């Protein structure tokens, strides 16, 4: 009897359904190919299970893993067995998956957890569980840019990484790895082949003015962009050290994000309007997809 096979995956922080993602195809042709895979895929660092739910219609069985018991509980809560009977979740770090048999995985995926893995251990475990000919697909995204507003993008970058602003509050080395579009993540040649990187570095001279193949973009209100910035881990860390700084919408005098948005509105002419929160802008993310095939 052949071993049971699976697909393992990891999760982006943005809602993929609301983003333009040009390389995650859900066409009928791709679904037909996915359905012919003999064994299920696995998703590492699954968070609350977004990616497995997104892929569920394309695979017979999926496994999502995460080291956090809270995240696994949330993933199970959000992933109803009535609608996702083919999705299962296991609490485990990506580097140690003892419940998965050797050579039993067709596809391993990981997203916004990929820059935190311990690769000295991860590659050994991936080599063990992925079958010959199986696929590794890692993807991630870094900072966003407003390609139609150069000055606003420069201010955003200054606040994100300036030493006087949010720069010291990012977790390292993970943030530097994703800033470098995972170029430090190199599948060992002795076990992996057909390695391909799809990258996009946004430009500031207009939509799609960047280099590479655009992967992630979205048109959104500036007010929504502000709320997205507030989800950054660096903002949460900054707030822990500045508990007296309360955002304006909560009755305070403002925090670092309020300050940043004020600077953007003040110095970017077309955005210098009273109702700047309602202004729609195009947003593009620096992003990467890393693919490899097991020998």
PDB file of C-alpha atoms in Angstrom:
ATOM      1  CA  UNK A   1       0.000   0.000   0.000  1.00  0.00           C
ATOM      2  CA  UNK A   2       1.496   3.346  -1.059  1.00  0.00           C
ATOM      3  CA  UNK A   3       2.042   6.019   1.608  1.00  0.00           C
ATOM      4  CA  UNK A   4      -0.556   8.711   1.997  1.00  0.00           C
ATOM      5  CA  UNK A   5       0.579  11.895   0.242  1.00  0.00           C
ATOM      6  CA  UNK A   6      -0.090  15.555   1.006  1.00  0.00           C
ATOM      7  CA  UNK A   7       0.283  19.319   0.196  1.00  0.00           C
ATOM      8  CA  UNK A   8       1.615  21.676   2.917  1.00  0.00           C
ATOM      9  CA  UNK A   9       1.187  25.514   2.862  1.00  0.00           C
ATOM     10  CA  UNK A  10       1.911  28.950   4.563  1.00  0.00           C
ATOM     11  CA  UNK A  11      -0.112  32.138   4.724  1.00  0.00           C
ATOM     12  CA  UNK A  12       0.055  35.728   3.494  1.00  0.00           C
ATOM     13  CA  UNK A  13      -1.063  38.532   5.769  1.00  0.00           C
ATOM     14  CA  UNK A  14      -3.177  40.212   3.098  1.00  0.00           C
ATOM     15  CA  UNK A  15      -6.477  38.797   1.901  1.00  0.00           C
ATOM     16  CA  UNK A  16      -5.475  37.190  -1.399  1.00  0.00           C
ATOM     17  CA  UNK A  17      -9.047  37.293  -2.676  1.00  0.00           C
ATOM     18  CA  UNK A  18      -9.003  41.096  -2.699  1.00  0.00           C
ATOM     19  CA  UNK A  19      -5.597  41.441  -4.352  1.00  0.00           C
ATOM     20  CA  UNK A  20      -4.514  41.200  -7.950  1.00  0.00           C
ATOM     21  CA  UNK A  21      -2.258  38.142  -7.860  1.00  0.00           C
ATOM     22  CA  UNK A  22      -1.133  37.264 -11.353  1.00  0.00           C
ATOM     23  CA  UNK A  23       0.583  33.929 -10.714  1.00  0.00           C
ATOM     24  CA  UNK A  24      -1.939  32.015  -8.570  1.00  0.00           C
ATOM     25  CA  UNK A  25      -4.080  30.607 -11.330  1.00  0.00           C
ATOM     26  CA  UNK A  26      -7.512  29.173 -10.606  1.00  0.00           C
ATOM     27  CA  UNK A  27      -8.390  28.573 -14.248  1.00  0.00           C
ATOM     28  CA  UNK A  28     -10.228  25.387 -15.209  1.00  0.00           C
ATOM     29  CA  UNK A  29      -7.088  24.123 -16.955  1.00  0.00           C
ATOM     30  CA  UNK A  30      -4.953  24.471 -13.831  1.00  0.00           C
ATOM     31  CA  UNK A  31      -7.674  22.957 -11.644  1.00  0.00           C
ATOM     32  CA  UNK A  32      -7.769  19.917 -13.906  1.00  0.00           C
ATOM     33  CA  UNK A  33      -4.008  19.483 -13.514  1.00  0.00           C
ATOM     34  CA  UNK A  34      -4.154  19.984  -9.733  1.00  0.00           C
ATOM     35  CA  UNK A  35      -6.878  17.368  -9.383  1.00  0.00           C
ATOM     36  CA  UNK A  36      -4.645  14.748 -11.009  1.00  0.00           C
ATOM     37  CA  UNK A  37      -1.975  15.044  -8.314  1.00  0.00           C
ATOM     38  CA  UNK A  38      -1.735  11.702  -6.549  1.00  0.00           C
ATOM     39  CA  UNK A  39      -0.989  13.116  -3.103  1.00  0.00           C
ATOM     40  CA  UNK A  40      -2.113  16.160  -1.134  1.00  0.00           C
ATOM     41  CA  UNK A  41      -0.210  19.446  -0.834  1.00  0.00           C
ATOM     42  CA  UNK A  42       1.085  20.931   2.428  1.00  0.00           C
ATOM     43  CA  UNK A  43       1.190  24.584   3.545  1.00  0.00           C
ATOM     44  CA  UNK A  44       3.780  25.718   6.119  1.00  0.00           C
ATOM     45  CA  UNK A  45       3.125  28.566   8.560  1.00  0.00           C
ATOM     46  CA  UNK A  46      -0.543  28.550   7.673  1.00  0.00           C
ATOM     47  CA  UNK A  47      -1.680  31.203  10.150  1.00  0.00           C
ATOM     48  CA  UNK A  48      -5.475  31.261  10.180  1.00  0.00           C
ATOM     49  CA  UNK A  49      -5.707  29.026   7.111  1.00  0.00           C
ATOM     50  CA  UNK A  50      -6.265  31.499   4.278  1.00  0.00           C
ATOM     51  CA  UNK A  51      -4.100  29.739   1.697  1.00  0.00           C
ATOM     52  CA  UNK A  52      -5.482  26.216   2.271  1.00  0.00           C
ATOM     53  CA  UNK A  53      -9.017  27.603   1.948  1.00  0.00           C
ATOM     54  CA  UNK A  54      -8.021  29.400  -1.242  1.00  0.00           C
ATOM     55  CA  UNK A  55      -6.516  26.214  -2.708  1.00  0.00           C
ATOM     56  CA  UNK A  56      -9.121  23.773  -1.390  1.00  0.00           C
ATOM     57  CA  UNK A  57     -11.157  23.692  -4.595  1.00  0.00           C
ATOM     58  CA  UNK A  58      -8.075  22.682  -6.592  1.00  0.00           C
ATOM     59  CA  UNK A  59      -6.805  19.747  -4.515  1.00  0.00           C
ATOM     60  CA  UNK A  60      -8.247  16.527  -3.138  1.00  0.00           C
ATOM     61  CA  UNK A  61      -6.557  16.987   0.244  1.00  0.00           C
ATOM     62  CA  UNK A  62      -4.463  19.693   1.967  1.00  0.00           C
ATOM     63  CA  UNK A  63      -2.601  19.997   5.260  1.00  0.00           C
ATOM     64  CA  UNK A  64      -1.850  23.363   6.863  1.00  0.00           C
ATOM     65  CA  UNK A  65       0.740  23.563   9.642  1.00  0.00           C
ATOM     66  CA  UNK A  66       1.695  26.302  12.095  1.00  0.00           C
ATOM     67  CA  UNK A  67       3.721  26.271  15.339  1.00  0.00           C
ATOM     68  CA  UNK A  68       1.169  28.472  17.125  1.00  0.00           C
ATOM     69  CA  UNK A  69      -1.700  26.632  18.871  1.00  0.00           C
ATOM     70  CA  UNK A  70      -3.716  29.854  18.734  1.00  0.00           C
ATOM     71  CA  UNK A  71      -3.334  30.103  14.969  1.00  0.00           C
ATOM     72  CA  UNK A  72      -4.288  26.462  14.463  1.00  0.00           C
ATOM     73  CA  UNK A  73      -7.378  26.943  16.636  1.00  0.00           C
ATOM     74  CA  UNK A  74      -8.340  30.003  14.577  1.00  0.00           C
ATOM     75  CA  UNK A  75      -7.709  28.168  11.313  1.00  0.00           C
ATOM     76  CA  UNK A  76     -10.013  25.341  12.378  1.00  0.00           C
ATOM     77  CA  UNK A  77     -12.645  27.831  13.518  1.00  0.00           C
ATOM     78  CA  UNK A  78     -12.627  29.618  10.145  1.00  0.00           C
ATOM     79  CA  UNK A  79     -12.398  26.460   8.042  1.00  0.00           C
ATOM     80  CA  UNK A  80     -15.733  24.722   8.340  1.00  0.00           C
ATOM     81  CA  UNK A  81     -15.617  20.996   7.629  1.00  0.00           C
ATOM     82  CA  UNK A  82     -18.958  21.428   5.881  1.00  0.00           C
ATOM     83  CA  UNK A  83     -17.248  23.541   3.216  1.00  0.00           C
ATOM     84  CA  UNK A  84     -13.629  22.372   3.493  1.00  0.00           C
ATOM     85  CA  UNK A  85     -13.808  18.666   4.235  1.00  0.00           C
ATOM     86  CA  UNK A  86     -10.493  18.125   2.410  1.00  0.00           C
ATOM     87  CA  UNK A  87      -8.481  20.547   4.598  1.00  0.00           C
ATOM     88  CA  UNK A  88      -6.741  19.521   7.818  1.00  0.00           C
ATOM     89  CA  UNK A  89      -4.546  21.509  10.227  1.00  0.00           C
ATOM     90  CA  UNK A  90      -1.672  20.352  12.435  1.00  0.00           C
ATOM     91  CA  UNK A  91       0.292  22.269  15.048  1.00  0.00           C
ATOM     92  CA  UNK A  92       3.944  21.951  14.058  1.00  0.00           C
ATOM     93  CA  UNK A  93       6.955  23.976  13.051  1.00  0.00           C
ATOM     94  CA  UNK A  94       7.908  23.786   9.393  1.00  0.00           C
ATOM     95  CA  UNK A  95      11.239  22.196  10.265  1.00  0.00           C
ATOM     96  CA  UNK A  96       9.791  19.122  12.023  1.00  0.00           C
ATOM     97  CA  UNK A  97       6.777  17.291  10.572  1.00  0.00           C
ATOM     98  CA  UNK A  98       6.900  13.774  12.057  1.00  0.00           C
ATOM     99  CA  UNK A  99       3.289  13.003  11.108  1.00  0.00           C
ATOM    100  CA  UNK A 100       4.144  13.241   7.389  1.00  0.00           C
ATOM    101  CA  UNK A 101       5.662  10.137   5.834  1.00  0.00           C
ATOM    102  CA  UNK A 102       8.789  10.131   3.720  1.00  0.00           C
ATOM    103  CA  UNK A 103       8.160  11.022   0.074  1.00  0.00           C
ATOM    104  CA  UNK A 104       4.449  11.578   0.677  1.00  0.00           C
ATOM    105  CA  UNK A 105       3.988  15.206  -0.407  1.00  0.00           C
ATOM    106  CA  UNK A 106       3.313  16.464  -3.937  1.00  0.00           C
ATOM    107  CA  UNK A 107       3.479  20.196  -3.244  1.00  0.00           C
ATOM    108  CA  UNK A 108       4.835  22.266  -0.357  1.00  0.00           C
ATOM    109  CA  UNK A 109       3.827  25.927  -0.199  1.00  0.00           C
ATOM    110  CA  UNK A 110       4.707  28.748   2.169  1.00  0.00           C
ATOM    111  CA  UNK A 111       4.045  32.473   2.078  1.00  0.00           C
ATOM    112  CA  UNK A 112       4.559  35.181   4.689  1.00  0.00           C
ATOM    113  CA  UNK A 113       6.205  32.773   7.125  1.00  0.00           C
ATOM    114  CA  UNK A 114       8.944  31.791   4.709  1.00  0.00           C
ATOM    115  CA  UNK A 115      11.480  34.370   5.913  1.00  0.00           C
ATOM    116  CA  UNK A 116      11.355  32.988   9.480  1.00  0.00           C
ATOM    117  CA  UNK A 117      12.224  29.347   8.790  1.00  0.00           C
ATOM    118  CA  UNK A 118      15.428  27.762  10.079  1.00  0.00           C
ATOM    119  CA  UNK A 119      16.774  26.631   6.723  1.00  0.00           C
ATOM    120  CA  UNK A 120      19.556  24.511   8.186  1.00  0.00           C
ATOM    121  CA  UNK A 121      16.747  22.209   9.371  1.00  0.00           C
ATOM    122  CA  UNK A 122      13.998  23.002   6.857  1.00  0.00           C
ATOM    123  CA  UNK A 123      15.799  21.747   3.756  1.00  0.00           C
ATOM    124  CA  UNK A 124      16.453  18.384   5.394  1.00  0.00           C
ATOM    125  CA  UNK A 125      12.762  18.008   6.265  1.00  0.00           C
ATOM    126  CA  UNK A 126      11.604  19.124   2.812  1.00  0.00           C
ATOM    127  CA  UNK A 127      13.989  16.649   1.213  1.00  0.00           C
ATOM    128  CA  UNK A 128      12.485  13.924   3.397  1.00  0.00           C
ATOM    129  CA  UNK A 129       8.772  14.561   2.838  1.00  0.00           C
ATOM    130  CA  UNK A 130       8.583  15.757  -0.789  1.00  0.00           C
ATOM    131  CA  UNK A 131       8.455  13.026  -3.409  1.00  0.00           C
ATOM    132  CA  UNK A 132      10.806  12.971  -6.394  1.00  0.00           C
ATOM    133  CA  UNK A 133       9.337  15.351  -8.970  1.00  0.00           C
ATOM    134  CA  UNK A 134       7.346  17.179  -6.301  1.00  0.00           C
ATOM    135  CA  UNK A 135       7.122  20.962  -6.188  1.00  0.00           C
ATOM    136  CA  UNK A 136       8.209  23.595  -3.694  1.00  0.00           C
ATOM    137  CA  UNK A 137       6.430  26.951  -4.037  1.00  0.00           C
ATOM    138  CA  UNK A 138       7.346  29.788  -1.670  1.00  0.00           C
ATOM    139  CA  UNK A 139       6.099  33.333  -2.070  1.00  0.00           C
ATOM    140  CA  UNK A 140       6.172  36.557  -0.155  1.00  0.00           C
ATOM    141  CA  UNK A 141       5.815  40.300  -0.365  1.00  0.00           C
ATOM    142  CA  UNK A 142       7.545  43.241   1.226  1.00  0.00           C
ATOM    143  CA  UNK A 143       6.794  46.950   1.254  1.00  0.00           C
ATOM    144  CA  UNK A 144       4.140  48.562  -0.864  1.00  0.00           C
ATOM    145  CA  UNK A 145       4.619  51.545  -3.131  1.00  0.00           C
ATOM    146  CA  UNK A 146       2.223  54.134  -4.527  1.00  0.00           C
ATOM    147  CA  UNK A 147       3.635  54.078  -8.077  1.00  0.00           C
ATOM    148  CA  UNK A 148       1.754  57.210  -9.172  1.00  0.00           C
ATOM    149  CA  UNK A 149       2.979  59.223  -6.176  1.00  0.00           C
ATOM    150  CA  UNK A 150       6.764  59.299  -5.900  1.00  0.00           C
ATOM    151  CA  UNK A 151       7.017  61.649  -2.905  1.00  0.00           C
ATOM    152  CA  UNK A 152       4.392  59.704  -0.954  1.00  0.00           C
ATOM    153  CA  UNK A 153       6.313  56.477  -1.606  1.00  0.00           C
ATOM    154  CA  UNK A 154       9.543  58.065  -0.371  1.00  0.00           C
ATOM    155  CA  UNK A 155       7.855  59.214   2.846  1.00  0.00           C
ATOM    156  CA  UNK A 156       6.377  55.754   3.326  1.00  0.00           C
ATOM    157  CA  UNK A 157       9.829  54.203   2.982  1.00  0.00           C
ATOM    158  CA  UNK A 158      11.383  56.720   5.391  1.00  0.00           C
ATOM    159  CA  UNK A 159       8.832  55.971   8.085  1.00  0.00           C
ATOM    160  CA  UNK A 160       8.999  52.210   7.487  1.00  0.00           C
ATOM    161  CA  UNK A 161      12.785  51.924   7.811  1.00  0.00           C
ATOM    162  CA  UNK A 162      14.187  55.181   9.181  1.00  0.00           C
ATOM    163  CA  UNK A 163      16.106  54.836  12.455  1.00  0.00           C
ATOM    164  CA  UNK A 164      13.970  57.568  14.033  1.00  0.00           C
ATOM    165  CA  UNK A 165      10.736  55.910  12.983  1.00  0.00           C
ATOM    166  CA  UNK A 166       9.770  52.222  12.561  1.00  0.00           C
ATOM    167  CA  UNK A 167      13.117  50.863  11.348  1.00  0.00           C
ATOM    168  CA  UNK A 168      14.321  49.529  14.733  1.00  0.00           C
ATOM    169  CA  UNK A 169      10.987  47.820  15.412  1.00  0.00           C
ATOM    170  CA  UNK A 170      11.085  45.186  12.668  1.00  0.00           C
ATOM    171  CA  UNK A 171      11.981  41.630  13.637  1.00  0.00           C
ATOM    172  CA  UNK A 172      15.315  40.566  12.199  1.00  0.00           C
ATOM    173  CA  UNK A 173      16.757  38.840  10.278  1.00  0.00           C
ATOM    174  CA  UNK A 174      13.348  37.953   8.861  1.00  0.00           C
ATOM    175  CA  UNK A 175      12.493  41.423   7.622  1.00  0.00           C
ATOM    176  CA  UNK A 176      15.805  41.810   5.811  1.00  0.00           C
ATOM    177  CA  UNK A 177      15.289  38.442   4.125  1.00  0.00           C
ATOM    178  CA  UNK A 178      11.881  39.409   2.740  1.00  0.00           C
ATOM    179  CA  UNK A 179      13.172  42.883   1.809  1.00  0.00           C
ATOM    180  CA  UNK A 180      15.730  41.057  -0.308  1.00  0.00           C
ATOM    181  CA  UNK A 181      12.887  39.138  -2.011  1.00  0.00           C
ATOM    182  CA  UNK A 182      14.044  35.809  -0.531  1.00  0.00           C
ATOM    183  CA  UNK A 183      17.291  35.819  -2.526  1.00  0.00           C
ATOM    184  CA  UNK A 184      18.981  34.353   0.561  1.00  0.00           C
ATOM    185  CA  UNK A 185      16.644  31.347   0.339  1.00  0.00           C
ATOM    186  CA  UNK A 186      18.477  28.906  -1.928  1.00  0.00           C
ATOM    187  CA  UNK A 187      17.204  25.339  -2.439  1.00  0.00           C
ATOM    188  CA  UNK A 188      20.237  22.997  -2.184  1.00  0.00           C
ATOM    189  CA  UNK A 189      21.337  21.917  -5.657  1.00  0.00           C
ATOM    190  CA  UNK A 190      21.913  18.329  -4.615  1.00  0.00           C
ATOM    191  CA  UNK A 191      18.191  17.865  -3.887  1.00  0.00           C
ATOM    192  CA  UNK A 192      16.389  20.474  -6.030  1.00  0.00           C
ATOM    193  CA  UNK A 193      16.344  21.463  -9.692  1.00  0.00           C
ATOM    194  CA  UNK A 194      14.431  23.734 -12.085  1.00  0.00           C
ATOM    195  CA  UNK A 195      14.720  26.576  -9.578  1.00  0.00           C
ATOM    196  CA  UNK A 196      12.851  29.670 -10.771  1.00  0.00           C
ATOM    197  CA  UNK A 197      12.327  33.090  -9.200  1.00  0.00           C
ATOM    198  CA  UNK A 198       9.547  35.426 -10.280  1.00  0.00           C
ATOM    199  CA  UNK A 199      10.186  38.865  -8.832  1.00  0.00           C
ATOM    200  CA  UNK A 200       8.688  42.332  -8.970  1.00  0.00           C
ATOM    201  CA  UNK A 201      10.315  45.499  -7.661  1.00  0.00           C
ATOM    202  CA  UNK A 202       7.759  48.347  -7.891  1.00  0.00           C
ATOM    203  CA  UNK A 203       8.711  51.622  -9.526  1.00  0.00           C
ATOM    204  CA  UNK A 204       7.700  55.176  -8.664  1.00  0.00           C
ATOM    205  CA  UNK A 205       7.123  56.476 -12.189  1.00  0.00           C
ATOM    206  CA  UNK A 206       3.652  55.058 -12.728  1.00  0.00           C
ATOM    207  CA  UNK A 207       1.642  51.828 -12.611  1.00  0.00           C
ATOM    208  CA  UNK A 208       3.729  48.807 -13.681  1.00  0.00           C
ATOM    209  CA  UNK A 209       6.838  50.989 -13.932  1.00  0.00           C
ATOM    210  CA  UNK A 210       8.807  48.525 -11.827  1.00  0.00           C
ATOM    211  CA  UNK A 211      11.148  45.737 -12.867  1.00  0.00           C
ATOM    212  CA  UNK A 212      10.141  42.108 -13.273  1.00  0.00           C
ATOM    213  CA  UNK A 213       6.684  40.543 -13.427  1.00  0.00           C
ATOM    214  CA  UNK A 214       4.005  42.239 -11.345  1.00  0.00           C
ATOM    215  CA  UNK A 215       2.528  39.806  -8.838  1.00  0.00           C
ATOM    216  CA  UNK A 216       0.531  41.817  -6.297  1.00  0.00           C
ATOM    217  CA  UNK A 217      -1.400  45.052  -6.650  1.00  0.00           C
ATOM    218  CA  UNK A 218      -4.594  46.646  -5.434  1.00  0.00           C
ATOM    219  CA  UNK A 219      -6.532  49.866  -5.864  1.00  0.00           C
ATOM    220  CA  UNK A 220      -7.595  51.149  -2.456  1.00  0.00           C
ATOM    221  CA  UNK A 221      -8.623  54.194  -0.460  1.00  0.00           C
ATOM    222  CA  UNK A 222      -5.814  55.971   1.364  1.00  0.00           C
ATOM    223  CA  UNK A 223      -7.759  55.425   4.566  1.00  0.00           C
ATOM    224  CA  UNK A 224      -7.674  51.679   3.931  1.00  0.00           C
ATOM    225  CA  UNK A 225      -3.956  51.864   3.200  1.00  0.00           C
ATOM    226  CA  UNK A 226      -3.492  53.525   6.589  1.00  0.00           C
ATOM    227  CA  UNK A 227      -5.321  50.645   8.276  1.00  0.00           C
ATOM    228  CA  UNK A 228      -3.119  48.179   6.403  1.00  0.00           C
ATOM    229  CA  UNK A 229       0.023  49.948   7.667  1.00  0.00           C
ATOM    230  CA  UNK A 230      -1.346  49.611  11.189  1.00  0.00           C
ATOM    231  CA  UNK A 231      -1.179  45.816  10.815  1.00  0.00           C
ATOM    232  CA  UNK A 232       2.615  45.928  10.439  1.00  0.00           C
ATOM    233  CA  UNK A 233       4.490  44.140  13.200  1.00  0.00           C
ATOM    234  CA  UNK A 234       6.774  47.168  13.506  1.00  0.00           C
ATOM    235  CA  UNK A 235       3.789  49.405  14.285  1.00  0.00           C
ATOM    236  CA  UNK A 236       2.603  47.009  16.993  1.00  0.00           C
ATOM    237  CA  UNK A 237       6.115  46.942  18.490  1.00  0.00           C
ATOM    238  CA  UNK A 238       6.331  50.757  18.366  1.00  0.00           C
ATOM    239  CA  UNK A 239       2.996  51.070  20.155  1.00  0.00           C
ATOM    240  CA  UNK A 240       4.242  48.825  22.958  1.00  0.00           C
ATOM    241  CA  UNK A 241       6.928  51.422  23.691  1.00  0.00           C
ATOM    242  CA  UNK A 242       4.677  54.451  23.145  1.00  0.00           C
ATOM    243  CA  UNK A 243       1.504  53.576  25.005  1.00  0.00           C
ATOM    244  CA  UNK A 244       0.714  57.262  25.579  1.00  0.00           C
ATOM    245  CA  UNK A 245       0.541  57.912  21.830  1.00  0.00           C
ATOM    246  CA  UNK A 246      -3.090  57.328  20.847  1.00  0.00           C
ATOM    247  CA  UNK A 247      -4.321  57.554  17.270  1.00  0.00           C
ATOM    248  CA  UNK A 248      -6.511  60.511  16.400  1.00  0.00           C
ATOM    249  CA  UNK A 249      -9.539  58.399  15.476  1.00  0.00           C
ATOM    250  CA  UNK A 250      -9.536  57.080  19.058  1.00  0.00           C
ATOM    251  CA  UNK A 251      -9.468  60.541  20.602  1.00  0.00           C
ATOM    252  CA  UNK A 252      -5.713  60.905  20.993  1.00  0.00           C
ATOM    253  CA  UNK A 253      -3.298  63.472  19.633  1.00  0.00           C
ATOM    254  CA  UNK A 254      -1.946  61.015  17.088  1.00  0.00           C
ATOM    255  CA  UNK A 255       0.621  58.246  16.742  1.00  0.00           C
ATOM    256  CA  UNK A 256       3.405  57.488  14.298  1.00  0.00           C
ATOM    257  CA  UNK A 257       1.013  56.334  11.570  1.00  0.00           C
ATOM    258  CA  UNK A 258      -1.059  59.509  11.882  1.00  0.00           C
ATOM    259  CA  UNK A 259       2.179  61.468  11.584  1.00  0.00           C
ATOM    260  CA  UNK A 260       3.197  59.551   8.460  1.00  0.00           C
ATOM    261  CA  UNK A 261      -0.166  60.000   6.766  1.00  0.00           C
ATOM    262  CA  UNK A 262      -0.112  63.726   7.573  1.00  0.00           C
ATOM    263  CA  UNK A 263       3.315  63.997   5.954  1.00  0.00           C
ATOM    264  CA  UNK A 264       2.104  62.166   2.852  1.00  0.00           C
ATOM    265  CA  UNK A 265      -0.941  64.412   2.532  1.00  0.00           C
ATOM    266  CA  UNK A 266       1.126  67.535   3.169  1.00  0.00           C
ATOM    267  CA  UNK A 267       3.946  66.869   0.706  1.00  0.00           C
ATOM    268  CA  UNK A 268       2.183  64.996  -2.123  1.00  0.00           C
ATOM    269  CA  UNK A 269       0.216  67.700  -3.965  1.00  0.00           C
ATOM    270  CA  UNK A 270      -2.704  65.646  -5.360  1.00  0.00           C
ATOM    271  CA  UNK A 271      -3.198  64.046  -1.934  1.00  0.00           C
ATOM    272  CA  UNK A 272      -3.198  67.350  -0.054  1.00  0.00           C
ATOM    273  CA  UNK A 273      -6.961  67.478   0.374  1.00  0.00           C
ATOM    274  CA  UNK A 274      -9.240  67.510   3.409  1.00  0.00           C
ATOM    275  CA  UNK A 275     -10.830  64.163   2.596  1.00  0.00           C
ATOM    276  CA  UNK A 276      -7.591  62.392   1.677  1.00  0.00           C
ATOM    277  CA  UNK A 277      -8.846  59.210   3.349  1.00  0.00           C
ATOM    278  CA  UNK A 278     -11.347  58.745   0.499  1.00  0.00           C
ATOM    279  CA  UNK A 279      -8.800  59.250  -2.285  1.00  0.00           C
ATOM    280  CA  UNK A 280      -8.268  56.054  -4.270  1.00  0.00           C
ATOM    281  CA  UNK A 281      -4.692  55.127  -5.139  1.00  0.00           C
ATOM    282  CA  UNK A 282      -2.978  52.251  -6.898  1.00  0.00           C
ATOM    283  CA  UNK A 283      -0.747  50.172  -4.631  1.00  0.00           C
ATOM    284  CA  UNK A 284       1.920  47.688  -5.730  1.00  0.00           C
ATOM    285  CA  UNK A 285       3.970  45.360  -3.537  1.00  0.00           C
ATOM    286  CA  UNK A 286       7.521  44.208  -3.953  1.00  0.00           C
ATOM    287  CA  UNK A 287       6.936  40.475  -4.287  1.00  0.00           C
ATOM    288  CA  UNK A 288       8.485  37.146  -5.165  1.00  0.00           C
ATOM    289  CA  UNK A 289       7.579  33.562  -6.027  1.00  0.00           C
ATOM    290  CA  UNK A 290      10.260  30.888  -5.600  1.00  0.00           C
ATOM    291  CA  UNK A 291       9.710  27.557  -7.345  1.00  0.00           C
ATOM    292  CA  UNK A 292      11.787  24.370  -7.297  1.00  0.00           C
ATOM    293  CA  UNK A 293      11.366  20.722  -8.237  1.00  0.00           C
ATOM    294  CA  UNK A 294      12.596  17.815  -6.119  1.00  0.00           C
ATOM    295  CA  UNK A 295      15.144  15.611  -7.884  1.00  0.00           C
TER     296      UNK A 295
END
